[in-house]
mmCIF file of C-alpha atoms in Angstrom:
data_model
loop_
_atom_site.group_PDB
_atom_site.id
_atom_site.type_symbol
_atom_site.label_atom_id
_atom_site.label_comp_id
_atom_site.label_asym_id
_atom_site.label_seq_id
_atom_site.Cartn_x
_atom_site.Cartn_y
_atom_site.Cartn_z
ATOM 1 C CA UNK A 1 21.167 -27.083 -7.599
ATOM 2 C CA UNK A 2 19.569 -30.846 -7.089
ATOM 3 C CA UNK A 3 19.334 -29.583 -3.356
ATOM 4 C CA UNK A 4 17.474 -26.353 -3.938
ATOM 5 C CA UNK A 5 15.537 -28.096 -6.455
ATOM 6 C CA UNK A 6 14.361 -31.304 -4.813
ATOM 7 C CA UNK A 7 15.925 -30.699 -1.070
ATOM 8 C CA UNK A 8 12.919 -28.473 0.241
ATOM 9 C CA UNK A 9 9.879 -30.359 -0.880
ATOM 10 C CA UNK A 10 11.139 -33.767 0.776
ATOM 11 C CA UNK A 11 12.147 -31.810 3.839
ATOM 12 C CA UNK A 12 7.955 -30.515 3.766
ATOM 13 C CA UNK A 13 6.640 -33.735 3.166
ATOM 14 C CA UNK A 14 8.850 -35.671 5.950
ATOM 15 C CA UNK A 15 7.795 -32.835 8.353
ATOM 16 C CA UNK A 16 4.348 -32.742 7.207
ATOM 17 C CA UNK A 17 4.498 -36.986 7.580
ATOM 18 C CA UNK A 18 5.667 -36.456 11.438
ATOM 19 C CA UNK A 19 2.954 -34.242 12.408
ATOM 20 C CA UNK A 20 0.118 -36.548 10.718
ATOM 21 C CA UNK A 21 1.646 -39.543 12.321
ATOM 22 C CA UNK A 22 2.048 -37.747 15.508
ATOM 23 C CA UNK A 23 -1.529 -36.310 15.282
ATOM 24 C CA UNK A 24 -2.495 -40.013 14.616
ATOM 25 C CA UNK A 25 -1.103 -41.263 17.883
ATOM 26 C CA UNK A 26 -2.533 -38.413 19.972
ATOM 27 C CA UNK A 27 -5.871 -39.240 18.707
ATOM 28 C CA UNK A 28 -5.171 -42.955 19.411
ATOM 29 C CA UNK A 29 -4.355 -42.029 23.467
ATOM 30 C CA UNK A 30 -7.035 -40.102 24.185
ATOM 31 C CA UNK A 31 -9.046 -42.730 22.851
ATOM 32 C CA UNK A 32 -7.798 -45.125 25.281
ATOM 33 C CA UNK A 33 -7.792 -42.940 28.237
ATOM 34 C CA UNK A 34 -11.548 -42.784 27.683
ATOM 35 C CA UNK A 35 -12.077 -46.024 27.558
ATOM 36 C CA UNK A 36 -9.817 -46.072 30.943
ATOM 37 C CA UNK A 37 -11.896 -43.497 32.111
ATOM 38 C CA UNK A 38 -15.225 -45.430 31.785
ATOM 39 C CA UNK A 39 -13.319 -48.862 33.632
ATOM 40 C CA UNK A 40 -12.609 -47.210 36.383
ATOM 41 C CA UNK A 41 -15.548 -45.346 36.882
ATOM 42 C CA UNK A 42 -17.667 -48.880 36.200
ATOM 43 C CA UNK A 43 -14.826 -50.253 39.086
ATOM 44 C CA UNK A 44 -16.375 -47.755 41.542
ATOM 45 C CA UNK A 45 -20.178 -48.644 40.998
ATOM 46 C CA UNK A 46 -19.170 -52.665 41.487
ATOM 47 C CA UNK A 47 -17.072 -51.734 44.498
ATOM 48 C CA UNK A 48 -20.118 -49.910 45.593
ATOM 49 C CA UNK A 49 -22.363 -53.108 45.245
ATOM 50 C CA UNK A 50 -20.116 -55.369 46.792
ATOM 51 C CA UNK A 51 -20.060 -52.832 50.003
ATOM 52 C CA UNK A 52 -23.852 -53.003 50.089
ATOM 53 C CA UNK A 53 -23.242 -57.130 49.694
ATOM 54 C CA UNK A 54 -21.092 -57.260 52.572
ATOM 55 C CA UNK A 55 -18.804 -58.529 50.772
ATOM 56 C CA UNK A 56 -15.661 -56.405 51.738
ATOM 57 C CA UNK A 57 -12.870 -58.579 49.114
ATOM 58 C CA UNK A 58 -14.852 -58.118 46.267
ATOM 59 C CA UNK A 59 -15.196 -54.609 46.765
ATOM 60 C CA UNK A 60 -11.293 -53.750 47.538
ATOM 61 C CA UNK A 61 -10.391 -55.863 44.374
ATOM 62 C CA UNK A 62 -12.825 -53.300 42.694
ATOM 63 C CA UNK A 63 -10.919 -50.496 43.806
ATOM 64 C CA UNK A 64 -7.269 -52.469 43.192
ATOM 65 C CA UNK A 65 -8.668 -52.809 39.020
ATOM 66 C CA UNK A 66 -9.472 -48.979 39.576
ATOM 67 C CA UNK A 67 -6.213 -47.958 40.506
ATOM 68 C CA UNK A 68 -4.311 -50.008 37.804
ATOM 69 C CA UNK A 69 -6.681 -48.261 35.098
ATOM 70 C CA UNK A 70 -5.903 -44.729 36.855
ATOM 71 C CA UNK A 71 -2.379 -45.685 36.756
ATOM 72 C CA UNK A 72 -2.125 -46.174 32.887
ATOM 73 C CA UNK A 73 -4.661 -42.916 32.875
ATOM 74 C CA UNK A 74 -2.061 -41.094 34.257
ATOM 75 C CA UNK A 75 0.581 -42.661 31.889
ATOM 76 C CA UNK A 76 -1.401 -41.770 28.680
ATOM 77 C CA UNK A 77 -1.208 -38.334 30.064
ATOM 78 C CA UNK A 78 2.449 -37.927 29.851
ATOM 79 C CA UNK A 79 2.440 -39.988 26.928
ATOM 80 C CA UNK A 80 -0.167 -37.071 25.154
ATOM 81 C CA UNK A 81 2.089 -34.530 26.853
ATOM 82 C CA UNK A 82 5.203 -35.911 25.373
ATOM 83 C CA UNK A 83 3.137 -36.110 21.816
ATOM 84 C CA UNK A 84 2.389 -32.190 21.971
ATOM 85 C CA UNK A 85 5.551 -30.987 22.677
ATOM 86 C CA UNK A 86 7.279 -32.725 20.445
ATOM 87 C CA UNK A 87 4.565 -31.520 17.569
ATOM 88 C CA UNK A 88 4.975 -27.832 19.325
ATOM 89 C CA UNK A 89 8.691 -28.484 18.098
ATOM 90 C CA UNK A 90 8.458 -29.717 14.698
ATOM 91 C CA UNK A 91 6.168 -27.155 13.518
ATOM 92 C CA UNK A 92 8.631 -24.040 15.369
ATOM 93 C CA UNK A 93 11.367 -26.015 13.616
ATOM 94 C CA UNK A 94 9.266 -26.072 10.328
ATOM 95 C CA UNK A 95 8.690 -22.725 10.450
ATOM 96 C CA UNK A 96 12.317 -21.655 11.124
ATOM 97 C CA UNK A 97 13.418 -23.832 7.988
ATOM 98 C CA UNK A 98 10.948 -22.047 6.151
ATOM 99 C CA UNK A 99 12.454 -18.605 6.884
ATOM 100 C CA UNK A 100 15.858 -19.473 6.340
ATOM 101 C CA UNK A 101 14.838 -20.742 3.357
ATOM 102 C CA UNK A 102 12.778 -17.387 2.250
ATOM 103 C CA UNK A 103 15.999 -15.357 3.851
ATOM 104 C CA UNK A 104 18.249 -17.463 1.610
ATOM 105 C CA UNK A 105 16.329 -16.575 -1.288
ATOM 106 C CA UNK A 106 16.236 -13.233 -1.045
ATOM 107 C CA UNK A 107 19.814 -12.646 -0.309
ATOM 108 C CA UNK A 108 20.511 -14.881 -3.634
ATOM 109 C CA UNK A 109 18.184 -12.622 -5.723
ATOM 110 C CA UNK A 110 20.007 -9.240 -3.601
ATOM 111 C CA UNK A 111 23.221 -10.631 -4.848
ATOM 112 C CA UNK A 112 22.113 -11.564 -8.444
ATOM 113 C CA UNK A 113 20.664 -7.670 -8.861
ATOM 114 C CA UNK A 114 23.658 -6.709 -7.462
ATOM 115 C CA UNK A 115 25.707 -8.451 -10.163
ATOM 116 C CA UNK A 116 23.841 -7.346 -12.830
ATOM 117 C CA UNK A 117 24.040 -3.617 -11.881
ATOM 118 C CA UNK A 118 27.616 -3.268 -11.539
ATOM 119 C CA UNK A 119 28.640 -0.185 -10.456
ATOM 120 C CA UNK A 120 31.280 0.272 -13.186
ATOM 121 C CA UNK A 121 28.149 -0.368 -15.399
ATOM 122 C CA UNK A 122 25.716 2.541 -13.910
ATOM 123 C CA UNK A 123 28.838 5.136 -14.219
ATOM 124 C CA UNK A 124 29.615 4.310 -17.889
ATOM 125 C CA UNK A 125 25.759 4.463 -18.200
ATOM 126 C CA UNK A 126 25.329 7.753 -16.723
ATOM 127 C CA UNK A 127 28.963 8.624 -18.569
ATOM 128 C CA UNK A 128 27.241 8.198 -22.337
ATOM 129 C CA UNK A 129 23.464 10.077 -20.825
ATOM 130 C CA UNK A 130 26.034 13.233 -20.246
ATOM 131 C CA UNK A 131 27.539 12.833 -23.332
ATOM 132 C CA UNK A 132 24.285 12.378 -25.086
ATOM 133 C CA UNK A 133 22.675 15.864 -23.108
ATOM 134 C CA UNK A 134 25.837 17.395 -24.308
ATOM 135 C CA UNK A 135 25.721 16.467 -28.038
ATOM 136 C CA UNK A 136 21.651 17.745 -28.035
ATOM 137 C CA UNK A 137 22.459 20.748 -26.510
ATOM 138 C CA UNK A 138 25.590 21.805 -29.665
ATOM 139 C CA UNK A 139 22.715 20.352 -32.224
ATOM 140 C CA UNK A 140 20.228 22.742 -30.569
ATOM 141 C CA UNK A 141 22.841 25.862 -30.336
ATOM 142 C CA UNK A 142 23.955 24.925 -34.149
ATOM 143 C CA UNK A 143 19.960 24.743 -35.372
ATOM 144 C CA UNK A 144 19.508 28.109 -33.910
ATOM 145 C CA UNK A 145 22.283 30.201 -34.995
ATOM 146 C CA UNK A 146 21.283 32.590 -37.959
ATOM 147 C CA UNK A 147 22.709 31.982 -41.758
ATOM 148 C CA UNK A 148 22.777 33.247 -44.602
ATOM 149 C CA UNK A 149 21.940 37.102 -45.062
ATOM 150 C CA UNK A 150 20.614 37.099 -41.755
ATOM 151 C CA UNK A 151 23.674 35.884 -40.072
ATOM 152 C CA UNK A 152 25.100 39.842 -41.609
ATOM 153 C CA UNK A 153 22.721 42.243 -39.547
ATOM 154 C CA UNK A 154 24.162 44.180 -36.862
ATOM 155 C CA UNK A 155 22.219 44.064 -33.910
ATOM 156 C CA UNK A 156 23.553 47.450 -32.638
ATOM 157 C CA UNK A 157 22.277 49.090 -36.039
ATOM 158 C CA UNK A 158 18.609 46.898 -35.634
ATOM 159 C CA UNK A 159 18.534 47.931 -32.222
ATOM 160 C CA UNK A 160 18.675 51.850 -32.630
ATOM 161 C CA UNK A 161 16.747 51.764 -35.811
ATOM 162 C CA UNK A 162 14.117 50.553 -33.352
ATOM 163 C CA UNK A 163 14.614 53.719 -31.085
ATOM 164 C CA UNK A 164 14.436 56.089 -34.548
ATOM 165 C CA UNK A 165 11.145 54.525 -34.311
ATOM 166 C CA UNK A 166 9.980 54.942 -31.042
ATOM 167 C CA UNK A 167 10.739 58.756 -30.790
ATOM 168 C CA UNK A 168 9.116 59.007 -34.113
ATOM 169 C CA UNK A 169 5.915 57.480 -32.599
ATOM 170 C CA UNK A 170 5.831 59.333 -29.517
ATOM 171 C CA UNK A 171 6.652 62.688 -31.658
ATOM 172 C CA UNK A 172 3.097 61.768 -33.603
ATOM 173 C CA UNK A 173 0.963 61.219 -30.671
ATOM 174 C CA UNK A 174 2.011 64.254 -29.516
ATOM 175 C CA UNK A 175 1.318 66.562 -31.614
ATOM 176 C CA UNK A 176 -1.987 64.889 -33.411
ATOM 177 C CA UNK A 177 -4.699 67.971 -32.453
ATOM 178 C CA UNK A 178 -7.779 66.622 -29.801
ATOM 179 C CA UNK A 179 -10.571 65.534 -31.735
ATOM 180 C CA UNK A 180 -13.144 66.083 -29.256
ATOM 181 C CA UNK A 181 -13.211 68.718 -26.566
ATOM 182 C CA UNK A 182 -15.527 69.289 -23.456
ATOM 183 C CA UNK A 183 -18.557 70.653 -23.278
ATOM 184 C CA UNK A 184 -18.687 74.076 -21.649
ATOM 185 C CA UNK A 185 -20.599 74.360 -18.094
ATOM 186 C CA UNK A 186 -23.637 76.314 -18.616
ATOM 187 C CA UNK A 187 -24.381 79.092 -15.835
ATOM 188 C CA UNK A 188 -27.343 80.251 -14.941
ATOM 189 C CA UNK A 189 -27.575 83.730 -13.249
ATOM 190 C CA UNK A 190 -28.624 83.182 -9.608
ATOM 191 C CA UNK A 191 -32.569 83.748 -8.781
ATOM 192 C CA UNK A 192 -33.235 81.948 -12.523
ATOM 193 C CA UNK A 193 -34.346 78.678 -13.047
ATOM 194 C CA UNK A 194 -32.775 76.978 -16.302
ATOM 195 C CA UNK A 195 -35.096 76.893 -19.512
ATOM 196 C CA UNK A 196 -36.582 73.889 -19.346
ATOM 197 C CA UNK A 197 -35.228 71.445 -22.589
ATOM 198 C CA UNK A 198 -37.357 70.061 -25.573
ATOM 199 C CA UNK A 199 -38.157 66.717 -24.874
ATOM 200 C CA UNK A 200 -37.979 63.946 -27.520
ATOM 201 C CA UNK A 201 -40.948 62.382 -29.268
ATOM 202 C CA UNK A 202 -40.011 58.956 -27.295
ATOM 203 C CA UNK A 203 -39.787 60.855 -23.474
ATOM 204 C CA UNK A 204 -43.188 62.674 -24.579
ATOM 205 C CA UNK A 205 -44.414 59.404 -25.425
ATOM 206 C CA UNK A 206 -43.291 57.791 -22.118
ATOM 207 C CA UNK A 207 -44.541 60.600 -20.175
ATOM 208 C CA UNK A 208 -48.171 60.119 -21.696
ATOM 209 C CA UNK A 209 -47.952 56.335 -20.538
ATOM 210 C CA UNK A 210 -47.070 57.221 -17.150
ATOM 211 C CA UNK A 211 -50.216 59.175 -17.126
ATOM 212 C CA UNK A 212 -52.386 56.999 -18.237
ATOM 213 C CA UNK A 213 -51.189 54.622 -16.167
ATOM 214 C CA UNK A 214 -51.918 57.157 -12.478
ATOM 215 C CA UNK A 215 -55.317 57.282 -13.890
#
């Protein structure tokens, strides 16, 4: 528990401690190989002068001071390339600790949800829901079941009293006499035109509006 608890953060900080130290010293080399950079370079212009001097030992102990300061260039260079692999490492290695360590604590909470959901657990469980459904369902069968005088009719007697009734219905609609029957067609003997109808007060009425109205 004092591991879990206390284990990861130190782990964090002493990683996060390497790479600042390590970004530290990078910064400090590349520092120097500029200043390196500009030696040399300032080597070449005083070689240059001492060639225009004639004076040939001057110049080639120009270019010896140039050499040593491109030497330790080229040193600082592996030195930086040393630095960034090993910081390429510490932060894959970082990274890996930190997904154990999220892998780890997901199998612990798996395995904790496991526990408490036994399997012997989730059967009785589902063992007293059937029993439960069960017990509604005789409640519900008991609740509906007829008493009293009620629970004395014979449903064989109820059901062809209800026939008695039927016929007995059908029997009336049949013979109840039509109340309305349809008009007879009118002839009219051929070569006769049919006597005109009276009109109403309202169609004579309309018929004088119409009039008035073609005028």
């Amino acid at each position: 528990m004092f591991n879990r608890l206390f284990g990861k953060p130190k782990l964090e900080s002493s990683a996060l401690t390497s790479l600042d130290k390590l970004n530290e010293t990078l910064e400090m080399l590349e520092k120097k190989e500029k200043v390196l950079v500009k030696k040399a370079a300032a080597e070449v212009e005083k070689a240059k002068e001492f060639t225009r001097g004639k004076n040939k030992r001057a110049a080639i102990q120009c270019l010896k001071r140039k050499r040593l300061y491109e030497q330790q260039i080229e040193q600082l260079g592996n030195f930086q390339l040393r630095i960034h692999d090993q910081m390429i490492m510490l932060e894959g290695a970082k990274a890996t600790t930190e997904t154990v360590d999220a892998l780890r604590t997901g199998a612990s909470a798996m395995k904790a949800m496991q526990k408490a959901t036994n399997i012997d657990d989730v059967d009785k469980t589902m063992d007293e829901i059937n029993e439960q459904t069960e017990n509604m369902k005789q409640i519900q069968e008991a609740l509906s079941t007829p008493i009293g005088s009620a629970a004395d009719f014979d449903e064989d007697e109820l059901e062809a009293e209800l026939e008695e009734l039927e016929g007995a219905e059908l029997e009336e609609q049949l013979l109840q006499p039509a109340t309305t029957a349809p008009a007879a067609p009118v002839h009219v003997p051929a070569g006769r035109k049919p006597a005109p109808q009276k009109r109403t007060a309202e169609e004579e009425e309309l018929a004088d509006l119409q009039a008035e109205m073609a005028l």
